[in-house]
mmCIF file of C-alpha atoms in Angstrom:
data_model
loop_
_atom_site.group_PDB
_atom_site.id
_atom_site.type_symbol
_atom_site.label_atom_id
_atom_site.label_comp_id
_atom_site.label_asym_id
_atom_site.label_seq_id
_atom_site.Cartn_x
_atom_site.Cartn_y
_atom_site.Cartn_z
ATOM 1 C CA MET A 1 -12.573 8.149 12.895
ATOM 2 C CA LYS A 2 -12.938 7.340 16.591
ATOM 3 C CA ARG A 3 -9.977 7.222 18.954
ATOM 4 C CA THR A 4 -9.946 5.592 22.365
ATOM 5 C CA SER A 5 -7.040 6.282 24.721
ATOM 6 C CA ALA A 6 -5.892 4.060 27.599
ATOM 7 C CA ARG A 7 -2.847 3.254 29.696
ATOM 8 C CA LEU A 8 -0.834 0.087 29.741
ATOM 9 C CA ALA A 9 0.198 -1.471 33.061
ATOM 10 C CA ASP A 10 3.479 0.440 33.187
ATOM 11 C CA GLY A 11 1.838 3.770 32.360
ATOM 12 C CA ARG A 12 2.545 3.941 28.626
ATOM 13 C CA GLU A 13 -0.212 5.370 26.456
ATOM 14 C CA ILE A 14 -2.152 3.207 23.975
ATOM 15 C CA LEU A 15 -4.572 4.546 21.359
ATOM 16 C CA TYR A 16 -7.172 2.529 19.466
ATOM 17 C CA TYR A 17 -8.324 3.936 16.114
ATOM 18 C CA HIS A 18 -11.669 2.816 14.802
ATOM 19 C CA ASP A 19 -13.222 3.493 11.418
ATOM 20 C CA ASP A 20 -16.600 4.792 12.485
ATOM 21 C CA ALA A 21 -17.940 5.037 8.933
ATOM 22 C CA ASP A 22 -21.581 4.870 9.964
ATOM 23 C CA ASP A 23 -21.676 8.325 11.509
ATOM 24 C CA GLY A 24 -18.482 9.855 10.084
ATOM 25 C CA ALA A 25 -17.568 11.011 13.590
ATOM 26 C CA ASP A 26 -14.117 12.118 14.697
ATOM 27 C CA ASP A 27 -14.383 11.296 18.403
ATOM 28 C CA ARG A 28 -11.707 10.926 21.041
ATOM 29 C CA VAL A 29 -12.190 9.105 24.302
ATOM 30 C CA ASP A 30 -8.992 9.801 26.181
ATOM 31 C CA ASP A 31 -7.017 9.578 29.375
ATOM 32 C CA GLY A 32 -7.977 6.234 30.811
ATOM 33 C CA ALA A 33 -6.536 5.188 34.138
ATOM 34 C CA GLU A 34 -3.356 3.098 34.254
ATOM 35 C CA GLY A 35 -3.988 -0.475 33.156
ATOM 36 C CA GLY A 36 -7.445 0.311 31.854
ATOM 37 C CA ALA A 37 -9.267 2.058 29.060
ATOM 38 C CA GLY A 38 -11.022 4.787 30.972
ATOM 39 C CA ASP A 39 -14.512 5.174 32.320
ATOM 40 C CA ASN A 40 -16.310 6.155 29.140
ATOM 41 C CA ALA A 41 -18.437 3.402 27.691
ATOM 42 C CA GLU A 42 -17.749 4.685 24.159
ATOM 43 C CA GLY A 43 -14.544 2.690 24.353
ATOM 44 C CA GLY A 44 -16.726 -0.341 23.513
ATOM 45 C CA HIS A 45 -14.906 -3.601 22.930
ATOM 46 C CA HIS A 46 -11.540 -1.770 23.263
ATOM 47 C CA ALA A 47 -12.016 -1.219 27.013
ATOM 48 C CA PHE A 48 -9.786 -4.079 28.182
ATOM 49 C CA PRO A 49 -7.248 -3.625 30.989
ATOM 50 C CA ASP A 50 -3.604 -4.581 30.734
ATOM 51 C CA THR A 51 -3.186 -7.368 33.290
ATOM 52 C CA ARG A 52 0.551 -7.859 32.925
ATOM 53 C CA PRO A 53 2.686 -7.235 36.051
ATOM 54 C CA LEU A 54 4.790 -4.520 34.421
ATOM 55 C CA ASP A 55 6.949 -2.195 36.462
ATOM 56 C CA ALA A 56 6.770 1.436 35.415
ATOM 57 C CA SER A 57 10.333 2.016 36.661
ATOM 58 C CA ALA A 58 11.554 -0.606 34.191
ATOM 59 C CA SER A 59 10.411 1.631 31.310
ATOM 60 C CA VAL A 60 12.892 4.378 32.211
ATOM 61 C CA THR A 61 15.295 4.901 29.343
ATOM 62 C CA THR A 62 18.874 6.122 29.206
ATOM 63 C CA SER A 63 18.711 7.846 25.840
ATOM 64 C CA GLU A 64 20.853 10.894 25.219
ATOM 65 C CA VAL A 65 21.380 13.097 22.200
ATOM 66 C CA ARG A 66 25.004 13.933 21.333
ATOM 67 C CA ARG A 67 26.148 16.328 18.612
ATOM 68 C CA ASP A 68 28.925 15.325 16.226
ATOM 69 C CA PRO A 69 31.385 18.241 16.453
ATOM 70 C CA LEU A 70 32.700 17.768 12.888
ATOM 71 C CA LEU A 71 29.479 17.094 10.970
ATOM 72 C CA GLY A 72 27.087 18.966 13.213
ATOM 73 C CA ASP A 73 24.690 15.963 13.182
ATOM 74 C CA SER A 74 22.705 14.824 16.213
ATOM 75 C CA VAL A 75 23.282 11.201 17.232
ATOM 76 C CA VAL A 76 21.020 9.329 19.671
ATOM 77 C CA ILE A 77 22.740 7.019 22.144
ATOM 78 C CA ALA A 78 20.211 4.351 23.307
ATOM 79 C CA SER A 79 22.223 1.536 24.835
ATOM 80 C CA HIS A 80 19.210 0.264 26.837
ATOM 81 C CA ARG A 81 17.722 -1.122 23.596
ATOM 82 C CA GLN A 82 20.167 -3.996 23.378
ATOM 83 C CA GLY A 83 17.732 -6.272 25.203
ATOM 84 C CA ARG A 84 14.631 -5.519 23.097
ATOM 85 C CA THR A 85 12.478 -8.321 21.719
ATOM 86 C CA HIS A 86 14.030 -9.911 18.618
ATOM 87 C CA LEU A 87 12.061 -11.982 16.069
ATOM 88 C CA PRO A 88 9.822 -13.923 18.458
ATOM 89 C CA PRO A 89 7.673 -16.797 17.056
ATOM 90 C CA ALA A 90 4.200 -15.871 15.861
ATOM 91 C CA ASP A 91 2.538 -17.329 18.982
ATOM 92 C CA ALA A 92 4.624 -14.981 21.141
ATOM 93 C CA CYS A 93 4.188 -11.813 19.064
ATOM 94 C CA PRO A 94 3.765 -8.735 21.283
ATOM 95 C CA LEU A 95 1.809 -6.886 18.592
ATOM 96 C CA CYS A 96 -0.987 -9.426 18.133
ATOM 97 C CA PRO A 97 -4.172 -8.908 20.170
ATOM 98 C CA SER A 98 -4.217 -10.430 23.644
ATOM 99 C CA THR A 99 -5.943 -13.769 24.227
ATOM 100 C CA GLU A 100 -7.211 -15.535 27.374
ATOM 101 C CA ASP A 101 -3.939 -17.452 27.489
ATOM 102 C CA ARG A 102 -1.485 -14.697 26.640
ATOM 103 C CA ALA A 103 -1.312 -10.973 27.251
ATOM 104 C CA SER A 104 0.474 -8.836 24.655
ATOM 105 C CA GLU A 105 1.226 -5.148 24.249
ATOM 106 C CA VAL A 106 -2.342 -4.770 22.990
ATOM 107 C CA PRO A 107 -4.804 -5.725 25.783
ATOM 108 C CA ALA A 108 -7.865 -5.866 23.491
ATOM 109 C CA PRO A 109 -8.820 -9.182 21.806
ATOM 110 C CA ASP A 110 -9.162 -7.376 18.471
ATOM 111 C CA TYR A 111 -8.439 -3.972 16.923
ATOM 112 C CA GLU A 112 -8.401 -2.113 13.626
ATOM 113 C CA VAL A 113 -5.398 0.231 14.022
ATOM 114 C CA VAL A 114 -3.584 0.725 17.312
ATOM 115 C CA VAL A 115 -0.764 3.045 18.409
ATOM 116 C CA PHE A 116 1.186 2.819 21.650
ATOM 117 C CA GLU A 117 4.389 4.085 23.216
ATOM 118 C CA ASN A 118 7.320 1.853 22.399
ATOM 119 C CA ARG A 119 8.433 -0.318 25.342
ATOM 120 C CA PHE A 120 12.033 -0.006 24.155
ATOM 121 C CA PRO A 121 12.177 3.544 22.793
ATOM 122 C CA SER A 122 15.187 5.213 21.222
ATOM 123 C CA LEU A 123 13.694 8.550 22.309
ATOM 124 C CA ALA A 124 11.716 9.260 25.487
ATOM 125 C CA GLY A 125 11.050 12.032 27.956
ATOM 126 C CA ASP A 126 13.204 15.107 27.222
ATOM 127 C CA THR A 127 14.778 13.347 24.200
ATOM 128 C CA GLY A 128 11.445 12.816 22.393
ATOM 129 C CA ARG A 129 9.021 9.951 21.964
ATOM 130 C CA CYS A 130 8.738 6.709 19.980
ATOM 131 C CA GLU A 131 5.446 5.020 19.100
ATOM 132 C CA VAL A 132 4.467 1.757 17.440
ATOM 133 C CA VAL A 133 1.645 1.670 14.868
ATOM 134 C CA CYS A 134 -0.038 -1.712 14.214
ATOM 135 C CA PHE A 135 -1.839 -1.673 10.889
ATOM 136 C CA THR A 136 -3.851 -4.847 11.412
ATOM 137 C CA PRO A 137 -4.379 -7.598 14.011
ATOM 138 C CA ASP A 138 -3.536 -10.201 11.312
ATOM 139 C CA HIS A 139 0.038 -11.362 11.985
ATOM 140 C CA GLU A 140 0.454 -12.832 8.517
ATOM 141 C CA ALA A 141 -0.832 -9.814 6.586
ATOM 142 C CA SER A 142 0.987 -6.842 5.107
ATOM 143 C CA PHE A 143 0.148 -3.238 4.415
ATOM 144 C CA ALA A 144 -0.230 -4.063 0.729
ATOM 145 C CA GLU A 145 -3.031 -6.518 1.640
ATOM 146 C CA LEU A 146 -5.104 -3.938 3.459
ATOM 147 C CA ASP A 147 -8.251 -2.588 1.809
ATOM 148 C CA GLU A 148 -8.527 1.113 1.011
ATOM 149 C CA ARG A 149 -10.713 1.759 4.047
ATOM 150 C CA ARG A 150 -8.119 0.369 6.459
ATOM 151 C CA ALA A 151 -5.303 2.239 4.661
ATOM 152 C CA ALA A 152 -7.323 5.431 5.080
ATOM 153 C CA LEU A 153 -7.597 4.739 8.803
ATOM 154 C CA VAL A 154 -3.824 4.318 9.054
ATOM 155 C CA LEU A 155 -3.439 7.672 7.274
ATOM 156 C CA ALA A 156 -5.844 9.176 9.811
ATOM 157 C CA ALA A 157 -3.784 7.764 12.677
ATOM 158 C CA TRP A 158 -0.516 9.074 11.191
ATOM 159 C CA THR A 159 -2.156 12.495 10.797
ATOM 160 C CA ASP A 160 -3.563 12.528 14.335
ATOM 161 C CA ARG A 161 -0.272 11.497 15.902
ATOM 162 C CA THR A 162 1.696 14.021 13.790
ATOM 163 C CA ALA A 163 -0.526 16.875 14.950
ATOM 164 C CA GLU A 164 -0.426 15.868 18.605
ATOM 165 C CA LEU A 165 3.294 15.101 18.801
ATOM 166 C CA ALA A 166 4.307 18.206 16.831
ATOM 167 C CA ALA A 167 2.484 20.331 19.397
ATOM 168 C CA ARG A 168 4.547 18.933 22.295
ATOM 169 C CA GLU A 169 7.207 21.124 23.846
ATOM 170 C CA GLY A 170 10.686 20.266 22.584
ATOM 171 C CA VAL A 171 9.565 18.267 19.506
ATOM 172 C CA ARG A 172 11.234 19.561 16.357
ATOM 173 C CA GLN A 173 10.152 16.986 13.777
ATOM 174 C CA VAL A 174 7.709 14.036 13.516
ATOM 175 C CA TYR A 175 8.687 11.026 11.392
ATOM 176 C CA CYS A 176 6.238 8.259 10.452
ATOM 177 C CA PHE A 177 7.761 5.178 8.778
ATOM 178 C CA GLU A 178 7.506 1.426 8.144
ATOM 179 C CA ASN A 179 10.337 -1.069 7.987
ATOM 180 C CA ARG A 180 9.400 -4.408 6.383
ATOM 181 C CA GLY A 181 11.483 -7.534 6.148
ATOM 182 C CA THR A 182 14.374 -9.034 8.092
ATOM 183 C CA GLU A 183 16.645 -7.821 5.265
ATOM 184 C CA ILE A 184 15.863 -4.313 6.444
ATOM 185 C CA GLY A 185 16.547 -5.213 10.085
ATOM 186 C CA VAL A 186 12.991 -5.709 11.323
ATOM 187 C CA THR A 187 12.852 -7.353 14.777
ATOM 188 C CA LEU A 188 9.057 -8.004 14.811
ATOM 189 C CA ALA A 189 7.353 -9.647 11.846
ATOM 190 C CA HIS A 190 3.847 -8.354 12.593
ATOM 191 C CA PRO A 191 2.809 -5.612 10.107
ATOM 192 C CA HIS A 192 3.603 -2.365 11.861
ATOM 193 C CA GLY A 193 5.326 0.955 11.586
ATOM 194 C CA GLN A 194 6.759 3.528 13.938
ATOM 195 C CA ILE A 195 6.544 7.219 14.726
ATOM 196 C CA TYR A 196 9.479 9.179 16.088
ATOM 197 C CA ALA A 197 9.119 12.617 17.656
ATOM 198 C CA PHE A 198 12.616 14.043 17.358
ATOM 199 C CA PRO A 199 13.967 16.801 19.656
ATOM 200 C CA PHE A 200 16.068 17.956 16.698
ATOM 201 C CA VAL A 201 15.692 18.410 12.942
ATOM 202 C CA THR A 202 17.117 15.301 11.308
ATOM 203 C CA PRO A 203 20.294 15.569 9.203
ATOM 204 C CA ARG A 204 18.557 14.654 5.942
ATOM 205 C CA THR A 205 15.857 17.279 6.423
ATOM 206 C CA THR A 206 18.500 19.862 7.390
ATOM 207 C CA ARG A 207 20.352 19.219 4.136
ATOM 208 C CA MET A 208 17.147 19.409 2.087
ATOM 209 C CA LEU A 209 16.154 22.717 3.634
ATOM 210 C CA ALA A 210 19.596 24.210 3.032
ATOM 211 C CA THR A 211 19.463 23.238 -0.637
ATOM 212 C CA VAL A 212 15.914 24.550 -0.985
ATOM 213 C CA ALA A 213 16.859 27.861 0.644
ATOM 214 C CA ALA A 214 19.896 28.270 -1.601
ATOM 215 C CA HIS A 215 17.811 27.553 -4.683
ATOM 216 C CA ARG A 216 15.188 30.095 -3.710
ATOM 217 C CA ALA A 217 17.938 32.702 -3.146
ATOM 218 C CA ARG A 218 19.500 31.983 -6.548
ATOM 219 C CA THR A 219 16.216 32.196 -8.387
ATOM 220 C CA ARG A 220 15.222 35.289 -6.506
ATOM 221 C CA THR A 221 18.301 37.159 -7.835
ATOM 222 C CA GLY A 222 18.007 35.664 -11.327
ATOM 223 C CA ASP A 223 21.107 33.416 -11.060
ATOM 224 C CA GLY A 224 19.225 30.132 -11.147
ATOM 225 C CA THR A 225 18.566 28.111 -14.269
ATOM 226 C CA HIS A 226 15.229 27.384 -15.949
ATOM 227 C CA THR A 227 13.374 29.859 -13.708
ATOM 228 C CA HIS A 228 11.165 30.922 -16.590
ATOM 229 C CA THR A 229 9.469 27.515 -16.658
ATOM 230 C CA HIS A 230 8.472 27.408 -12.982
ATOM 231 C CA THR A 231 6.100 29.302 -10.759
ATOM 232 C CA ARG A 232 7.784 31.973 -8.694
ATOM 233 C CA ASP A 233 6.485 32.953 -5.252
ATOM 234 C CA GLY A 234 6.017 36.626 -6.139
ATOM 235 C CA ASP A 235 9.549 37.976 -6.094
ATOM 236 C CA GLY A 236 10.588 35.306 -3.579
ATOM 237 C CA GLY A 237 12.166 32.871 -6.013
ATOM 238 C CA VAL A 238 11.272 29.260 -6.902
ATOM 239 C CA ASN A 239 10.509 26.434 -4.482
ATOM 240 C CA LEU A 240 12.812 23.531 -5.405
ATOM 241 C CA PHE A 241 10.356 20.827 -4.281
ATOM 242 C CA GLU A 242 7.736 22.223 -6.642
ATOM 243 C CA GLN A 243 10.281 22.511 -9.471
ATOM 244 C CA VAL A 244 11.436 18.887 -9.071
ATOM 245 C CA LEU A 245 7.863 17.588 -9.116
ATOM 246 C CA ALA A 246 6.949 19.717 -12.144
ATOM 247 C CA GLU A 247 10.014 18.596 -14.087
ATOM 248 C CA GLU A 248 9.465 14.934 -13.313
ATOM 249 C CA ARG A 249 5.813 15.135 -14.406
ATOM 250 C CA ALA A 250 6.770 16.982 -17.597
ATOM 251 C CA ASP A 251 9.575 14.573 -18.483
ATOM 252 C CA GLY A 252 7.585 11.459 -17.669
ATOM 253 C CA ARG A 253 10.353 8.878 -18.118
ATOM 254 C CA ARG A 254 10.623 8.219 -14.384
ATOM 255 C CA VAL A 255 6.959 8.636 -13.489
ATOM 256 C CA VAL A 256 5.606 5.394 -12.066
ATOM 257 C CA LEU A 257 2.056 6.291 -11.176
ATOM 258 C CA GLU A 258 0.016 9.479 -11.465
ATOM 259 C CA GLY A 259 -3.377 10.308 -10.004
ATOM 260 C CA GLU A 260 -5.430 13.453 -9.841
ATOM 261 C CA HIS A 261 -3.775 14.589 -6.606
ATOM 262 C CA TRP A 262 -0.576 12.485 -6.304
ATOM 263 C CA THR A 263 2.420 11.566 -8.469
ATOM 264 C CA ALA A 264 4.956 8.824 -7.809
ATOM 265 C CA PHE A 265 8.313 8.872 -9.605
ATOM 266 C CA VAL A 266 11.767 7.375 -9.374
ATOM 267 C CA PRO A 267 14.112 10.304 -8.589
ATOM 268 C CA TYR A 268 16.690 11.353 -11.177
ATOM 269 C CA ALA A 269 19.579 10.558 -8.809
ATOM 270 C CA ALA A 270 18.004 7.604 -6.990
ATOM 271 C CA ARG A 271 20.234 6.078 -4.316
ATOM 272 C CA TRP A 272 18.497 2.706 -4.068
ATOM 273 C CA PRO A 273 17.889 0.067 -6.794
ATOM 274 C CA TYR A 274 14.130 0.671 -6.666
ATOM 275 C CA GLU A 275 13.193 3.963 -5.040
ATOM 276 C CA VAL A 276 9.971 5.920 -5.478
ATOM 277 C CA HIS A 277 9.057 9.352 -4.195
ATOM 278 C CA LEU A 278 5.331 10.101 -3.789
ATOM 279 C CA TYR A 279 4.251 13.791 -3.744
ATOM 280 C CA PRO A 280 0.843 15.438 -3.408
ATOM 281 C CA HIS A 281 0.337 17.914 -6.258
ATOM 282 C CA ARG A 282 -0.493 20.692 -3.798
ATOM 283 C CA ARG A 283 2.554 21.413 -1.699
ATOM 284 C CA VAL A 284 1.876 21.125 2.050
ATOM 285 C CA PRO A 285 4.296 20.894 4.987
ATOM 286 C CA ASP A 286 2.905 17.784 6.708
ATOM 287 C CA LEU A 287 0.124 15.224 6.892
ATOM 288 C CA PRO A 288 -2.368 17.379 8.868
ATOM 289 C CA ALA A 289 -2.228 19.942 6.042
ATOM 290 C CA LEU A 290 -3.438 17.522 3.319
ATOM 291 C CA ASP A 291 -6.856 18.400 1.901
ATOM 292 C CA GLU A 292 -9.726 15.928 1.737
ATOM 293 C CA ALA A 293 -9.257 15.208 -1.966
ATOM 294 C CA ALA A 294 -5.655 14.140 -1.458
ATOM 295 C CA ARG A 295 -6.624 12.045 1.583
ATOM 296 C CA ALA A 296 -9.345 10.274 -0.372
ATOM 297 C CA GLU A 297 -7.014 9.328 -3.245
ATOM 298 C CA PHE A 298 -3.984 8.338 -1.204
ATOM 299 C CA PRO A 299 -5.050 4.793 -0.183
ATOM 300 C CA ARG A 300 -5.549 3.677 -3.776
ATOM 301 C CA VAL A 301 -2.265 5.184 -4.980
ATOM 302 C CA TYR A 302 -0.179 3.979 -2.075
ATOM 303 C CA LEU A 303 -1.589 0.409 -2.028
ATOM 304 C CA GLU A 304 -0.882 0.125 -5.747
ATOM 305 C CA LEU A 305 2.759 1.196 -5.205
ATOM 306 C CA LEU A 306 3.238 -1.406 -2.437
ATOM 307 C CA ARG A 307 1.663 -4.150 -4.538
ATOM 308 C CA ARG A 308 3.967 -3.287 -7.449
ATOM 309 C CA PHE A 309 6.981 -3.568 -5.135
ATOM 310 C CA ASP A 310 5.855 -7.056 -4.198
ATOM 311 C CA ARG A 311 5.754 -8.023 -7.926
ATOM 312 C CA LEU A 312 9.177 -6.646 -8.814
ATOM 313 C CA PHE A 313 11.228 -9.817 -8.503
ATOM 314 C CA GLY A 314 8.749 -12.649 -9.035
ATOM 315 C CA ARG A 315 9.420 -14.100 -5.570
ATOM 316 C CA ALA A 316 6.934 -15.820 -3.313
ATOM 317 C CA ASP A 317 8.084 -13.802 -0.291
ATOM 318 C CA PRO A 318 7.282 -10.098 -0.030
ATOM 319 C CA THR A 319 9.772 -7.409 -1.046
ATOM 320 C CA PRO A 320 11.616 -5.823 1.883
ATOM 321 C CA TYR A 321 11.265 -2.060 1.990
ATOM 322 C CA ILE A 322 11.394 1.161 3.993
ATOM 323 C CA SER A 323 8.515 3.581 3.614
ATOM 324 C CA ALA A 324 9.266 7.011 5.038
ATOM 325 C CA TRP A 325 7.124 10.141 5.411
ATOM 326 C CA HIS A 326 9.228 13.305 5.156
ATOM 327 C CA GLN A 327 7.462 16.101 7.024
ATOM 328 C CA ALA A 328 8.428 19.675 7.754
ATOM 329 C CA PRO A 329 10.042 20.628 11.047
ATOM 330 C CA THR A 330 7.787 22.287 13.584
ATOM 331 C CA GLY A 331 9.702 25.603 13.348
ATOM 332 C CA GLU A 332 12.109 27.166 10.935
ATOM 333 C CA GLY A 333 11.948 25.922 7.335
ATOM 334 C CA ARG A 334 8.343 24.817 7.580
ATOM 335 C CA ASP A 335 7.027 27.172 4.913
ATOM 336 C CA ASP A 336 9.442 25.911 2.244
ATOM 337 C CA PHE A 337 9.147 22.168 2.876
ATOM 338 C CA ALA A 338 7.050 19.720 0.877
ATOM 339 C CA LEU A 339 5.463 16.679 2.437
ATOM 340 C CA HIS A 340 6.396 13.530 0.518
ATOM 341 C CA LEU A 341 6.846 9.803 1.022
ATOM 342 C CA GLU A 342 9.987 7.940 0.022
ATOM 343 C CA LEU A 343 9.657 4.186 -0.596
ATOM 344 C CA PHE A 344 12.634 1.997 -1.395
ATOM 345 C CA THR A 345 13.920 -1.578 -1.250
ATOM 346 C CA VAL A 346 17.350 -2.966 -0.517
ATOM 347 C CA ARG A 347 16.756 -5.777 -3.043
ATOM 348 C CA ARG A 348 18.446 -5.168 -6.398
ATOM 349 C CA THR A 349 17.716 -8.481 -8.103
ATOM 350 C CA ALA A 350 15.692 -11.551 -7.210
ATOM 351 C CA ASP A 351 18.619 -13.059 -5.320
ATOM 352 C CA LYS A 352 20.859 -10.078 -4.473
ATOM 353 C CA LEU A 353 20.633 -7.316 -1.902
ATOM 354 C CA LYS A 354 22.075 -3.805 -2.001
ATOM 355 C CA TYR A 355 24.447 -3.424 0.926
ATOM 356 C CA LEU A 356 25.684 -0.098 2.187
ATOM 357 C CA ALA A 357 29.362 -0.956 1.959
ATOM 358 C CA GLY A 358 32.539 1.124 1.929
ATOM 359 C CA THR A 359 31.556 4.070 -0.243
ATOM 360 C CA GLU A 360 28.026 4.443 1.104
ATOM 361 C CA SER A 361 28.705 3.737 4.801
ATOM 362 C CA GLY A 362 32.203 5.215 4.853
ATOM 363 C CA MET A 363 31.801 8.292 2.675
ATOM 364 C CA GLU A 364 27.995 8.657 2.178
ATOM 365 C CA ALA A 365 28.614 8.345 -1.600
ATOM 366 C CA PHE A 366 25.884 6.170 -3.055
ATOM 367 C CA MET A 367 26.489 3.789 -5.957
ATOM 368 C CA ASN A 368 23.242 2.569 -7.549
ATOM 369 C CA ASP A 369 23.221 -0.675 -9.541
ATOM 370 C CA VAL A 370 19.948 0.061 -11.367
ATOM 371 C CA ARG A 371 19.400 2.968 -13.808
ATOM 372 C CA PRO A 372 16.483 5.047 -12.486
ATOM 373 C CA GLU A 373 14.708 5.044 -15.862
ATOM 374 C CA ASP A 374 14.912 1.249 -15.956
ATOM 375 C CA ALA A 375 13.571 0.976 -12.435
ATOM 376 C CA ALA A 376 10.612 3.205 -13.370
ATOM 377 C CA ALA A 377 9.900 1.118 -16.484
ATOM 378 C CA ARG A 378 9.885 -2.073 -14.404
ATOM 379 C CA LEU A 379 7.524 -0.539 -11.832
ATOM 380 C CA ARG A 380 5.128 0.460 -14.633
ATOM 381 C CA GLU A 381 5.417 -3.030 -16.116
ATOM 382 C CA VAL A 382 4.158 -4.702 -12.908
ATOM 383 C CA ALA A 383 1.094 -2.469 -12.591
ATOM 384 C CA SER A 384 -2.153 -4.078 -11.504
ATOM 385 C CA ARG A 385 -4.286 -5.243 -14.430
#
C-alpha cells in the first residue's frame, strides 16, 4: 500500500491510498502544503492542487459533547451540520474525482481509495475528528461490486486510519462504518463510508464492556453457567465474546458463512430483520491487530456477505444497510474487547421497512419481525453459486 497526503484549499487533510502491488511497499508521502499534494514526486498522478476558493474559517465547527445526567451517555450537539450537502445530482457529486469543468472534494482526476476530513463534521478539534472514505471513483458502483484487491485496499485504509487516529490525544474510540441507501438516511449516493474518532467511549461499547466484565467475574468465581465448555484465561474467567462465537459455531443454525479465519452469524437476539455479525476466529481488539491470514481472507468473506444482502429481496435496487466495525477503546477495556463487524438492513420484506417506532425509539426495546434462524437460512439460500 502507498499513501499520499495533501491538504485541501481550506486546510483539511486528504489521503490517497494506492495498491502498489508491484513492489508490495507500504510507503507514505505526507504533509503536503495547503491546496497541494506536497513536493515529493512519488505522489504521481495524485499530486493535483485543490483550486476551489474555500475559506478555512468557514470550516470551524460548533460541536460540543454533553452528558445525559440520567443515562450517563455522551451526546454530540452539532447544529452547524444543518446546511450540509443533501442528495446532489450525480453531475454535482462532491465525492467523484475532479474534472476540468468541476472541482470536487477530491482534486485528483482519478483515485483508488481516498480519505479526507469531513467538510461538515459532527466531531472536530477537541471533540474528535470525522473522515470520509471513498471506496471507488465510480459513482454508480457499490462496495459489493469491488474486486477483492480493492476491498483489501479499503481494509488497509481503515487499518491505517484506526492506528493513526487512536494515537491522537483525547481520542477514546475509532469507529469505521458505511451507510448505504436513502432508507438509511444517506445524503450522498456515491459509495463511501466514514470514520469517527470519538473523544468518549460510545454507549453501546460501554454496555458491552460492562457485560463482558461481569461475565468474566462470574466465571472466575464459578458462578457462571457452561464454563466447563469454554476456554478460561488461566484463573481469570471466560471472555464472553469468545464464548458467544464458540457457541454460535458449535450450534450452527445461525451461521451464515464460515471461512478459515472468519465466521459470520445472525445473533441469537438479533435486533434487525437481517443482521449479521462477522468475527475473526482469533480475538483481537481492533483492525491493526489482525494478522495477515485474517486480512487476506477478509475481502472474499465480506464481499460475499454484501452480495448476499443484495439478493435477499429479489429487487433491482440494492439493499440498504449499515456496516459497522466495533473496535476496542484506546484505554480501559481494551484487553477484553473483540473486534467484529455488524452488518444489518432496515428492510424486512421486499416492500416494507423496519422503522424504529415507539418501543425502539422510546424505550430502546427492540421488536424483530424476522426469526434469526429464518434470517440465517435465507442468507445461506442466496449464497453465490
